[in-house]
Amino acid sequence: GQQLNQSPQSMFIQEGEDVSMNCTSSSIFNTWLWYKQDPGEGPVLLIALYKAGELTSNGRLTAQFGITRKDSFLNISASIPSDVGIYFCAGLSLNTNAGKSTFGDGTTLTVKP
Amino acid sequence: DGGITQSPKYLFRKEGQNVTLSCEQNLNHDAMYWYRQDPGQGLRLIYYSQIVNDFQKGDIAEGYSVSREKKESFPLTVTSAQKNPTAFYLCASSPFVSGSRNEQFFGPGTRLTVL
């Protein structure tokens, strides 16, 4: 089946630093999604990408849909303590039954004040 | 307010008992999903449903059962056959069965602890 490799697995950064994480796959996706999960809560959709090469921002967050359609990147600028959580990428393929998403294993972000 | 509700937030059960987790959505979404999340791990798909009265097994369906009698509701039963049921359970829904704009939206989750 389709698999996503999300890296890094965890990050420990100082408040104010920029953060980068990415997802790669051997399969092509038509949509890339980025979610954030706060401790004890459900994931919340941050950014959705629909076209190869697309670059989309949501406040301090910027995500890109890779040209090959096999990868995506998420950047967080000037991190703050409330950025702490788990960030998941997800890929959607038109060929996937029921529109199921394939999820990465997550990047756990810790921000030191 | 449109959204997905899961109840209860915390659930405790004795070993050997079946337990049913509730998931309701008022987003008029066609598809619904159940995931299991263990500490420090990603999301594993248990069951999903594209349409009322139809559902499919996901990657870890053993020991679980579901029903989809109404579009808005997709309850999950954790049976006594599930060997390690203590986990965080997430329900999600998405608007279309096919097509690229099919983002999943998640409920707040239910943390099940089996004593």
PDB file of C-alpha atoms in Angstrom:
ATOM      1  CA  GLY A   1       0.000   0.000   0.000  1.00  0.00           C
ATOM      2  CA  GLN A   2       0.910   3.656  -0.074  1.00  0.00           C
ATOM      3  CA  GLN A   3       3.306   4.860   2.628  1.00  0.00           C
ATOM      4  CA  LEU A   4       4.513   8.252   3.724  1.00  0.00           C
ATOM      5  CA  ASN A   5       7.883   8.929   5.310  1.00  0.00           C
ATOM      6  CA  GLN A   6       7.649  11.947   7.574  1.00  0.00           C
ATOM      7  CA  SER A   7      10.749  13.535   9.050  1.00  0.00           C
ATOM      8  CA  PRO A   8      12.063  14.430  11.433  1.00  0.00           C
ATOM      9  CA  GLN A   9      10.307  12.253  13.992  1.00  0.00           C
ATOM     10  CA  SER A  10      10.807  14.914  16.680  1.00  0.00           C
ATOM     11  CA  MET A  11      12.268  18.377  17.047  1.00  0.00           C
ATOM     12  CA  PHE A  12      13.379  20.374  20.066  1.00  0.00           C
ATOM     13  CA  ILE A  13      13.794  24.063  19.277  1.00  0.00           C
ATOM     14  CA  GLN A  14      14.099  27.422  20.983  1.00  0.00           C
ATOM     15  CA  GLU A  15      11.251  29.912  20.819  1.00  0.00           C
ATOM     16  CA  GLY A  16      11.721  32.210  17.829  1.00  0.00           C
ATOM     17  CA  GLU A  17      13.457  29.629  15.651  1.00  0.00           C
ATOM     18  CA  ASP A  18      12.128  28.489  12.287  1.00  0.00           C
ATOM     19  CA  VAL A  19      11.024  24.888  11.763  1.00  0.00           C
ATOM     20  CA  SER A  20      10.994  22.678   8.679  1.00  0.00           C
ATOM     21  CA  MET A  21       9.522  19.228   8.260  1.00  0.00           C
ATOM     22  CA  ASN A  22       8.694  17.124   5.244  1.00  0.00           C
ATOM     23  CA  CYS A  23       6.921  14.088   3.902  1.00  0.00           C
ATOM     24  CA  THR A  24       8.017  11.898   1.036  1.00  0.00           C
ATOM     25  CA  SER A  25       6.406   9.001  -0.749  1.00  0.00           C
ATOM     26  CA  SER A  26       7.107   6.575  -3.550  1.00  0.00           C
ATOM     27  CA  SER A  27       3.537   7.186  -4.763  1.00  0.00           C
ATOM     28  CA  ILE A  28       2.006  10.213  -6.433  1.00  0.00           C
ATOM     29  CA  PHE A  29      -0.659  12.144  -4.554  1.00  0.00           C
ATOM     30  CA  ASN A  30      -3.243  14.595  -5.867  1.00  0.00           C
ATOM     31  CA  THR A  31      -3.704  16.370  -2.556  1.00  0.00           C
ATOM     32  CA  TRP A  32      -1.376  17.003   0.367  1.00  0.00           C
ATOM     33  CA  LEU A  33      -2.721  17.929   3.789  1.00  0.00           C
ATOM     34  CA  TRP A  34      -1.013  19.130   6.960  1.00  0.00           C
ATOM     35  CA  TYR A  35      -2.613  18.694  10.383  1.00  0.00           C
ATOM     36  CA  LYS A  36      -1.657  19.715  13.920  1.00  0.00           C
ATOM     37  CA  GLN A  37      -2.650  17.704  16.970  1.00  0.00           C
ATOM     38  CA  ASP A  38      -2.554  19.257  20.425  1.00  0.00           C
ATOM     39  CA  PRO A  39      -2.104  16.844  23.348  1.00  0.00           C
ATOM     40  CA  GLY A  40      -5.312  14.937  24.051  1.00  0.00           C
ATOM     41  CA  GLU A  41      -7.189  16.464  21.117  1.00  0.00           C
ATOM     42  CA  GLY A  42      -8.063  15.518  17.558  1.00  0.00           C
ATOM     43  CA  PRO A  43      -5.913  16.709  14.624  1.00  0.00           C
ATOM     44  CA  VAL A  44      -6.878  20.048  13.108  1.00  0.00           C
ATOM     45  CA  LEU A  45      -6.391  20.757   9.419  1.00  0.00           C
ATOM     46  CA  LEU A  46      -3.814  23.520   8.897  1.00  0.00           C
ATOM     47  CA  ILE A  47      -3.189  23.639   5.161  1.00  0.00           C
ATOM     48  CA  ALA A  48      -4.503  21.808   2.096  1.00  0.00           C
ATOM     49  CA  LEU A  49      -2.550  21.698  -1.191  1.00  0.00           C
ATOM     50  CA  TYR A  50      -4.126  20.684  -4.498  1.00  0.00           C
ATOM     51  CA  LYS A  51      -1.617  21.407  -7.271  1.00  0.00           C
ATOM     52  CA  ALA A  52       1.973  20.393  -7.888  1.00  0.00           C
ATOM     53  CA  GLY A  53       4.249  23.308  -7.052  1.00  0.00           C
ATOM     54  CA  GLU A  54       1.572  25.082  -5.009  1.00  0.00           C
ATOM     55  CA  LEU A  55       2.817  27.180  -2.109  1.00  0.00           C
ATOM     56  CA  THR A  56       0.242  28.104   0.529  1.00  0.00           C
ATOM     57  CA  SER A  57       0.518  30.081   3.756  1.00  0.00           C
ATOM     58  CA  ASN A  58      -1.565  30.172   6.895  1.00  0.00           C
ATOM     59  CA  GLY A  59      -0.144  32.809   9.213  1.00  0.00           C
ATOM     60  CA  ARG A  60       3.376  31.749  10.183  1.00  0.00           C
ATOM     61  CA  LEU A  61       2.910  28.393   8.444  1.00  0.00           C
ATOM     62  CA  THR A  62       3.875  27.766   4.835  1.00  0.00           C
ATOM     63  CA  ALA A  63       3.464  24.479   3.003  1.00  0.00           C
ATOM     64  CA  GLN A  64       4.460  23.394  -0.481  1.00  0.00           C
ATOM     65  CA  PHE A  65       3.241  20.639  -2.794  1.00  0.00           C
ATOM     66  CA  GLY A  66       6.340  19.144  -4.407  1.00  0.00           C
ATOM     67  CA  ILE A  67       6.756  19.324  -8.177  1.00  0.00           C
ATOM     68  CA  THR A  68       7.072  15.545  -8.447  1.00  0.00           C
ATOM     69  CA  ARG A  69       3.810  15.169  -6.446  1.00  0.00           C
ATOM     70  CA  LYS A  70       5.653  12.730  -4.202  1.00  0.00           C
ATOM     71  CA  ASP A  71       6.578  15.127  -1.423  1.00  0.00           C
ATOM     72  CA  SER A  72       5.465  18.086   0.629  1.00  0.00           C
ATOM     73  CA  PHE A  73       7.081  20.487   3.076  1.00  0.00           C
ATOM     74  CA  LEU A  74       5.824  22.482   6.044  1.00  0.00           C
ATOM     75  CA  ASN A  75       7.684  25.448   7.471  1.00  0.00           C
ATOM     76  CA  ILE A  76       6.870  27.321  10.660  1.00  0.00           C
ATOM     77  CA  SER A  77       8.505  30.700  11.107  1.00  0.00           C
ATOM     78  CA  ALA A  78       9.333  32.372  14.429  1.00  0.00           C
ATOM     79  CA  SER A  79       8.042  29.521  16.577  1.00  0.00           C
ATOM     80  CA  ILE A  80       6.112  30.219  19.773  1.00  0.00           C
ATOM     81  CA  PRO A  81       5.272  27.911  22.715  1.00  0.00           C
ATOM     82  CA  SER A  82       1.753  27.196  21.441  1.00  0.00           C
ATOM     83  CA  ASP A  83       3.250  25.605  18.309  1.00  0.00           C
ATOM     84  CA  VAL A  84       3.963  22.560  20.485  1.00  0.00           C
ATOM     85  CA  GLY A  85       2.193  19.447  19.262  1.00  0.00           C
ATOM     86  CA  ILE A  86       2.312  16.699  16.674  1.00  0.00           C
ATOM     87  CA  TYR A  87       2.242  17.649  13.011  1.00  0.00           C
ATOM     88  CA  PHE A  88       0.915  15.091  10.532  1.00  0.00           C
ATOM     89  CA  CYS A  89       1.102  15.081   6.793  1.00  0.00           C
ATOM     90  CA  ALA A  90      -1.472  13.211   4.729  1.00  0.00           C
ATOM     91  CA  GLY A  91      -1.702  12.380   1.058  1.00  0.00           C
ATOM     92  CA  LEU A  92      -4.804  11.768  -1.009  1.00  0.00           C
ATOM     93  CA  SER A  93      -4.916   9.990  -4.322  1.00  0.00           C
ATOM     94  CA  LEU A  94      -7.779  10.016  -6.810  1.00  0.00           C
ATOM     95  CA  ASN A  95      -7.312   6.282  -7.044  1.00  0.00           C
ATOM     96  CA  THR A  96      -7.681   5.725  -3.313  1.00  0.00           C
ATOM     97  CA  ASN A  97     -10.864   3.959  -2.309  1.00  0.00           C
ATOM     98  CA  ALA A  98     -13.343   6.159  -0.405  1.00  0.00           C
ATOM     99  CA  GLY A  99     -10.907   9.051  -0.516  1.00  0.00           C
ATOM    100  CA  LYS A 100      -8.879   7.550   2.290  1.00  0.00           C
ATOM    101  CA  SER A 101      -5.898   9.585   3.346  1.00  0.00           C
ATOM    102  CA  THR A 102      -2.476   8.072   3.866  1.00  0.00           C
ATOM    103  CA  PHE A 103      -0.947   9.587   7.016  1.00  0.00           C
ATOM    104  CA  GLY A 104       2.650  10.081   8.019  1.00  0.00           C
ATOM    105  CA  ASP A 105       3.693   9.044  11.516  1.00  0.00           C
ATOM    106  CA  GLY A 106       3.960  12.631  12.695  1.00  0.00           C
ATOM    107  CA  THR A 107       6.608  15.118  13.785  1.00  0.00           C
ATOM    108  CA  THR A 108       6.521  15.972  17.485  1.00  0.00           C
ATOM    109  CA  LEU A 109       7.539  19.586  18.063  1.00  0.00           C
ATOM    110  CA  THR A 110       8.776  20.889  21.402  1.00  0.00           C
ATOM    111  CA  VAL A 111       9.411  24.608  21.795  1.00  0.00           C
ATOM    112  CA  LYS A 112      11.503  25.846  24.710  1.00  0.00           C
ATOM    113  CA  PRO A 113      10.578  29.333  25.932  1.00  0.00           C
TER     114      PRO A 113
ATOM    115  CA  ASP B   1     -22.082  24.941  14.852  1.00  0.00           C
ATOM    116  CA  GLY B   2     -21.033  22.298  12.360  1.00  0.00           C
ATOM    117  CA  GLY B   3     -18.607  19.654  13.431  1.00  0.00           C
ATOM    118  CA  ILE B   4     -17.853  16.185  14.679  1.00  0.00           C
ATOM    119  CA  THR B   5     -18.637  15.140  18.217  1.00  0.00           C
ATOM    120  CA  GLN B   6     -17.306  12.143  20.063  1.00  0.00           C
ATOM    121  CA  SER B   7     -18.515  11.047  23.412  1.00  0.00           C
ATOM    122  CA  PRO B   8     -17.488  10.471  26.042  1.00  0.00           C
ATOM    123  CA  LYS B   9     -14.059  12.163  26.223  1.00  0.00           C
ATOM    124  CA  TYR B  10     -12.800   9.578  28.723  1.00  0.00           C
ATOM    125  CA  LEU B  11     -14.085   6.033  29.096  1.00  0.00           C
ATOM    126  CA  PHE B  12     -13.126   3.338  31.548  1.00  0.00           C
ATOM    127  CA  ARG B  13     -14.136  -0.290  31.187  1.00  0.00           C
ATOM    128  CA  LYS B  14     -13.302  -3.572  32.803  1.00  0.00           C
ATOM    129  CA  GLU B  15     -11.458  -6.179  30.810  1.00  0.00           C
ATOM    130  CA  GLY B  16     -13.812  -8.508  28.947  1.00  0.00           C
ATOM    131  CA  GLN B  17     -16.576  -5.953  28.452  1.00  0.00           C
ATOM    132  CA  ASN B  18     -17.676  -4.603  25.113  1.00  0.00           C
ATOM    133  CA  VAL B  19     -17.831  -0.817  24.843  1.00  0.00           C
ATOM    134  CA  THR B  20     -19.314   1.469  22.181  1.00  0.00           C
ATOM    135  CA  LEU B  21     -17.795   4.818  21.242  1.00  0.00           C
ATOM    136  CA  SER B  22     -20.061   7.422  19.733  1.00  0.00           C
ATOM    137  CA  CYS B  23     -19.311   9.595  16.689  1.00  0.00           C
ATOM    138  CA  GLU B  24     -21.777  12.095  15.227  1.00  0.00           C
ATOM    139  CA  GLN B  25     -21.288  14.664  12.465  1.00  0.00           C
ATOM    140  CA  ASN B  26     -23.566  17.416  11.186  1.00  0.00           C
ATOM    141  CA  LEU B  27     -21.370  18.355   8.229  1.00  0.00           C
ATOM    142  CA  ASN B  28     -23.455  16.303   5.777  1.00  0.00           C
ATOM    143  CA  HIS B  29     -20.323  14.312   4.938  1.00  0.00           C
ATOM    144  CA  ASP B  30     -20.636  11.037   3.052  1.00  0.00           C
ATOM    145  CA  ALA B  31     -17.584   9.229   4.390  1.00  0.00           C
ATOM    146  CA  MET B  32     -16.651   8.521   7.993  1.00  0.00           C
ATOM    147  CA  TYR B  33     -13.591   6.879   9.542  1.00  0.00           C
ATOM    148  CA  TRP B  34     -12.299   5.450  12.809  1.00  0.00           C
ATOM    149  CA  TYR B  35      -8.642   5.600  13.798  1.00  0.00           C
ATOM    150  CA  ARG B  36      -6.677   4.328  16.728  1.00  0.00           C
ATOM    151  CA  GLN B  37      -3.705   6.247  18.128  1.00  0.00           C
ATOM    152  CA  ASP B  38      -1.249   4.830  20.649  1.00  0.00           C
ATOM    153  CA  PRO B  39       1.206   7.006  22.611  1.00  0.00           C
ATOM    154  CA  GLY B  40       3.903   8.427  20.382  1.00  0.00           C
ATOM    155  CA  GLN B  41       2.451   6.812  17.309  1.00  0.00           C
ATOM    156  CA  GLY B  42       0.568   7.825  14.212  1.00  0.00           C
ATOM    157  CA  LEU B  43      -2.981   7.094  13.138  1.00  0.00           C
ATOM    158  CA  ARG B  44      -4.053   3.580  12.240  1.00  0.00           C
ATOM    159  CA  LEU B  45      -7.291   3.061  10.319  1.00  0.00           C
ATOM    160  CA  ILE B  46      -9.802   0.695  11.942  1.00  0.00           C
ATOM    161  CA  TYR B  47     -12.910   0.983   9.755  1.00  0.00           C
ATOM    162  CA  TYR B  48     -14.340   3.393   7.230  1.00  0.00           C
ATOM    163  CA  SER B  49     -17.701   3.937   5.584  1.00  0.00           C
ATOM    164  CA  GLN B  50     -18.441   5.551   2.246  1.00  0.00           C
ATOM    165  CA  ILE B  51     -22.200   5.464   2.475  1.00  0.00           C
ATOM    166  CA  VAL B  52     -25.035   4.497   4.790  1.00  0.00           C
ATOM    167  CA  ASN B  53     -25.330   0.741   5.448  1.00  0.00           C
ATOM    168  CA  ASP B  54     -21.876   0.066   4.017  1.00  0.00           C
ATOM    169  CA  PHE B  55     -18.459  -0.057   5.657  1.00  0.00           C
ATOM    170  CA  GLN B  56     -15.017  -1.513   5.006  1.00  0.00           C
ATOM    171  CA  LYS B  57     -12.240  -2.869   7.196  1.00  0.00           C
ATOM    172  CA  GLY B  58      -9.153  -0.756   7.614  1.00  0.00           C
ATOM    173  CA  ASP B  59      -5.687  -1.911   8.587  1.00  0.00           C
ATOM    174  CA  ILE B  60      -6.479  -3.030  12.165  1.00  0.00           C
ATOM    175  CA  ALA B  61     -10.157  -4.108  12.199  1.00  0.00           C
ATOM    176  CA  GLU B  62      -9.761  -7.236  14.332  1.00  0.00           C
ATOM    177  CA  GLY B  63     -11.638  -6.946  17.634  1.00  0.00           C
ATOM    178  CA  TYR B  64     -13.736  -3.991  16.464  1.00  0.00           C
ATOM    179  CA  SER B  65     -17.155  -3.611  14.845  1.00  0.00           C
ATOM    180  CA  VAL B  66     -19.085  -0.672  13.386  1.00  0.00           C
ATOM    181  CA  SER B  67     -22.468   0.228  11.983  1.00  0.00           C
ATOM    182  CA  ARG B  68     -23.648   3.005   9.683  1.00  0.00           C
ATOM    183  CA  GLU B  69     -27.428   3.149   9.936  1.00  0.00           C
ATOM    184  CA  LYS B  70     -27.564   6.930   9.579  1.00  0.00           C
ATOM    185  CA  LYS B  71     -25.420   9.330   7.558  1.00  0.00           C
ATOM    186  CA  GLU B  72     -24.632  11.369  10.670  1.00  0.00           C
ATOM    187  CA  SER B  73     -23.581   8.523  12.942  1.00  0.00           C
ATOM    188  CA  PHE B  74     -20.779   5.931  12.886  1.00  0.00           C
ATOM    189  CA  PRO B  75     -20.453   4.178  16.271  1.00  0.00           C
ATOM    190  CA  LEU B  76     -17.483   1.932  17.016  1.00  0.00           C
ATOM    191  CA  THR B  77     -17.728  -1.091  19.316  1.00  0.00           C
ATOM    192  CA  VAL B  78     -14.559  -2.311  20.947  1.00  0.00           C
ATOM    193  CA  THR B  79     -15.205  -5.968  21.683  1.00  0.00           C
ATOM    194  CA  SER B  80     -13.651  -8.250  24.253  1.00  0.00           C
ATOM    195  CA  ALA B  81     -11.760  -9.878  21.382  1.00  0.00           C
ATOM    196  CA  GLN B  82      -9.557  -6.796  21.025  1.00  0.00           C
ATOM    197  CA  LYS B  83      -6.386  -7.805  22.847  1.00  0.00           C
ATOM    198  CA  ASN B  84      -5.085  -4.371  23.712  1.00  0.00           C
ATOM    199  CA  PRO B  85      -7.976  -1.900  23.625  1.00  0.00           C
ATOM    200  CA  THR B  86      -6.520   0.909  25.747  1.00  0.00           C
ATOM    201  CA  ALA B  87      -5.847   3.757  23.288  1.00  0.00           C
ATOM    202  CA  PHE B  88      -7.000   7.126  21.971  1.00  0.00           C
ATOM    203  CA  TYR B  89      -9.764   6.723  19.378  1.00  0.00           C
ATOM    204  CA  LEU B  90     -10.394   9.329  16.702  1.00  0.00           C
ATOM    205  CA  CYS B  91     -13.379   9.652  14.401  1.00  0.00           C
ATOM    206  CA  ALA B  92     -13.188  11.615  11.164  1.00  0.00           C
ATOM    207  CA  SER B  93     -15.419  12.486   8.231  1.00  0.00           C
ATOM    208  CA  SER B  94     -14.903  13.763   4.704  1.00  0.00           C
ATOM    209  CA  PRO B  95     -17.293  15.371   2.203  1.00  0.00           C
ATOM    210  CA  PHE B  96     -16.935  13.294  -0.953  1.00  0.00           C
ATOM    211  CA  VAL B  97     -16.438   9.664  -1.743  1.00  0.00           C
ATOM    212  CA  SER B  98     -14.193  10.405  -4.711  1.00  0.00           C
ATOM    213  CA  GLY B  99     -12.326  13.425  -5.952  1.00  0.00           C
ATOM    214  CA  SER B 100      -9.232  15.181  -4.793  1.00  0.00           C
ATOM    215  CA  ARG B 101     -10.897  17.707  -2.441  1.00  0.00           C
ATOM    216  CA  ASN B 102     -11.692  15.137   0.181  1.00  0.00           C
ATOM    217  CA  GLU B 103     -10.047  16.429   3.334  1.00  0.00           C
ATOM    218  CA  GLN B 104     -10.807  14.565   6.534  1.00  0.00           C
ATOM    219  CA  PHE B 105     -11.964  16.492   9.591  1.00  0.00           C
ATOM    220  CA  PHE B 106     -11.483  14.978  13.012  1.00  0.00           C
ATOM    221  CA  GLY B 107     -13.477  14.833  16.210  1.00  0.00           C
ATOM    222  CA  PRO B 108     -11.926  15.560  19.626  1.00  0.00           C
ATOM    223  CA  GLY B 109     -11.272  11.879  20.373  1.00  0.00           C
ATOM    224  CA  THR B 110     -12.181   9.405  23.102  1.00  0.00           C
ATOM    225  CA  ARG B 111      -9.547   8.032  25.436  1.00  0.00           C
ATOM    226  CA  LEU B 112     -10.455   4.459  26.364  1.00  0.00           C
ATOM    227  CA  THR B 113      -8.811   2.800  29.327  1.00  0.00           C
ATOM    228  CA  VAL B 114      -9.459  -0.851  30.042  1.00  0.00           C
ATOM    229  CA  LEU B 115      -8.719  -1.835  33.612  1.00  0.00           C
TER     230      LEU B 115
END
